[in-house]
């Protein structure tokens, strides 16, 4: 095998696109995060684990385009967040 053929043999395919993307509602943060924070009406939020009471939706005022996100900085145990679609057979 020559070096000139290696890039062609090992080239990667383009990764698949997102199945869905959830943008959180731009409302004040709360601890714990609640269904009210989920922007998509067809997604159900579930929280799991002993640390679930401290999962928070958060963001920073600057920069202006800072996205809202799930923050777990004060969780005192394991935790998990899932979003389950009401119209699709998929849980994330």
Tab-separated table of C-alpha atoms in Angstrom:
chain	number	residue	atom	x	y	z
A	1	UNK	CA	0.000	0.000	0.000
A	2	UNK	CA	1.354	3.389	-0.881
A	3	UNK	CA	0.923	6.551	1.163
A	4	UNK	CA	-1.058	8.178	-1.624
A	5	UNK	CA	-3.953	5.718	-1.240
A	6	UNK	CA	-4.165	5.879	2.564
A	7	UNK	CA	-6.376	8.990	2.805
A	8	UNK	CA	-8.930	7.468	0.457
A	9	UNK	CA	-9.016	4.175	2.362
A	10	UNK	CA	-9.369	5.793	5.758
A	11	UNK	CA	-11.630	8.715	4.903
A	12	UNK	CA	-14.596	9.021	7.235
A	13	UNK	CA	-18.192	9.339	6.248
A	14	UNK	CA	-20.096	12.423	7.283
A	15	UNK	CA	-21.745	11.778	10.674
A	16	UNK	CA	-25.541	11.572	10.730
A	17	UNK	CA	-27.529	14.677	11.626
A	18	UNK	CA	-29.304	15.240	14.906
A	19	UNK	CA	-32.542	13.343	15.479
A	20	UNK	CA	-33.842	16.371	17.324
A	21	UNK	CA	-32.505	19.351	19.199
A	22	UNK	CA	-34.100	20.736	22.334
A	23	UNK	CA	-33.798	24.424	23.040
A	24	UNK	CA	-34.873	25.235	26.567
A	25	UNK	CA	-37.419	27.995	27.132
A	26	UNK	CA	-35.872	31.352	27.898
A	27	UNK	CA	-37.515	31.728	31.304
A	28	UNK	CA	-35.859	32.159	34.718
A	29	UNK	CA	-33.891	29.200	36.023
A	30	UNK	CA	-35.340	26.941	38.685
A	31	UNK	CA	-34.012	24.126	40.833
A	32	UNK	CA	-34.888	21.445	39.965
A	33	UNK	CA	-35.535	21.866	36.260
A	34	UNK	CA	-39.206	21.253	35.422
A	35	UNK	CA	-41.368	20.402	32.425
A	36	UNK	CA	-42.125	24.133	32.155
A	37	UNK	CA	-38.542	24.663	30.906
A	38	UNK	CA	-38.911	22.290	27.929
A	39	UNK	CA	-39.619	24.273	24.751
A	40	UNK	CA	-40.918	21.387	22.617
A	41	UNK	CA	-44.482	20.485	23.582
A	42	UNK	CA	-44.038	16.867	22.432
A	43	UNK	CA	-41.100	16.094	24.776
A	44	UNK	CA	-41.541	14.873	28.347
A	45	UNK	CA	-38.777	15.648	30.852
A	46	UNK	CA	-37.868	13.013	33.461
A	47	UNK	CA	-35.257	13.311	36.226
A	48	UNK	CA	-33.566	10.341	37.897
A	49	UNK	CA	-31.196	9.520	40.732
A	50	UNK	CA	-30.435	10.804	44.216
A	51	UNK	CA	-29.007	14.068	42.827
A	52	UNK	CA	-32.077	14.970	40.742
A	53	UNK	CA	-33.348	17.615	43.183
A	54	UNK	CA	-30.408	19.909	42.305
A	55	UNK	CA	-30.448	19.655	38.491
A	56	UNK	CA	-30.919	23.168	37.156
A	57	UNK	CA	-31.555	24.885	33.840
A	58	UNK	CA	-29.105	27.743	33.628
A	59	UNK	CA	-27.382	30.260	31.364
A	60	UNK	CA	-25.241	33.388	31.590
A	61	UNK	CA	-26.379	36.924	30.771
A	62	UNK	CA	-23.175	37.477	28.806
A	63	UNK	CA	-22.457	36.735	26.073
A	64	UNK	CA	-25.901	37.658	24.752
A	65	UNK	CA	-26.194	34.411	22.746
A	66	UNK	CA	-25.274	32.109	25.654
A	67	UNK	CA	-27.550	29.051	25.342
A	68	UNK	CA	-29.670	27.670	28.154
A	69	UNK	CA	-28.317	24.350	29.428
A	70	UNK	CA	-28.677	21.716	32.158
A	71	UNK	CA	-26.323	22.363	35.089
A	72	UNK	CA	-25.524	19.816	37.808
A	73	UNK	CA	-22.905	21.681	39.844
A	74	UNK	CA	-24.680	21.263	43.194
A	75	UNK	CA	-25.889	17.672	42.756
A	76	UNK	CA	-24.825	15.477	45.660
A	77	UNK	CA	-25.278	12.186	43.894
A	78	UNK	CA	-25.748	10.490	40.550
A	79	UNK	CA	-28.366	11.967	38.274
A	80	UNK	CA	-29.817	11.618	34.790
A	81	UNK	CA	-32.131	13.634	32.566
A	82	UNK	CA	-34.199	12.127	29.772
A	83	UNK	CA	-36.429	13.641	27.130
A	84	UNK	CA	-39.039	11.278	25.729
A	85	UNK	CA	-41.057	12.140	22.654
A	86	UNK	CA	-44.811	11.688	22.808
A	87	UNK	CA	-45.123	11.193	19.046
A	88	UNK	CA	-41.986	9.151	18.259
A	89	UNK	CA	-40.780	5.824	19.582
A	90	UNK	CA	-37.503	7.181	20.884
A	91	UNK	CA	-36.163	8.188	24.290
A	92	UNK	CA	-32.996	10.222	24.722
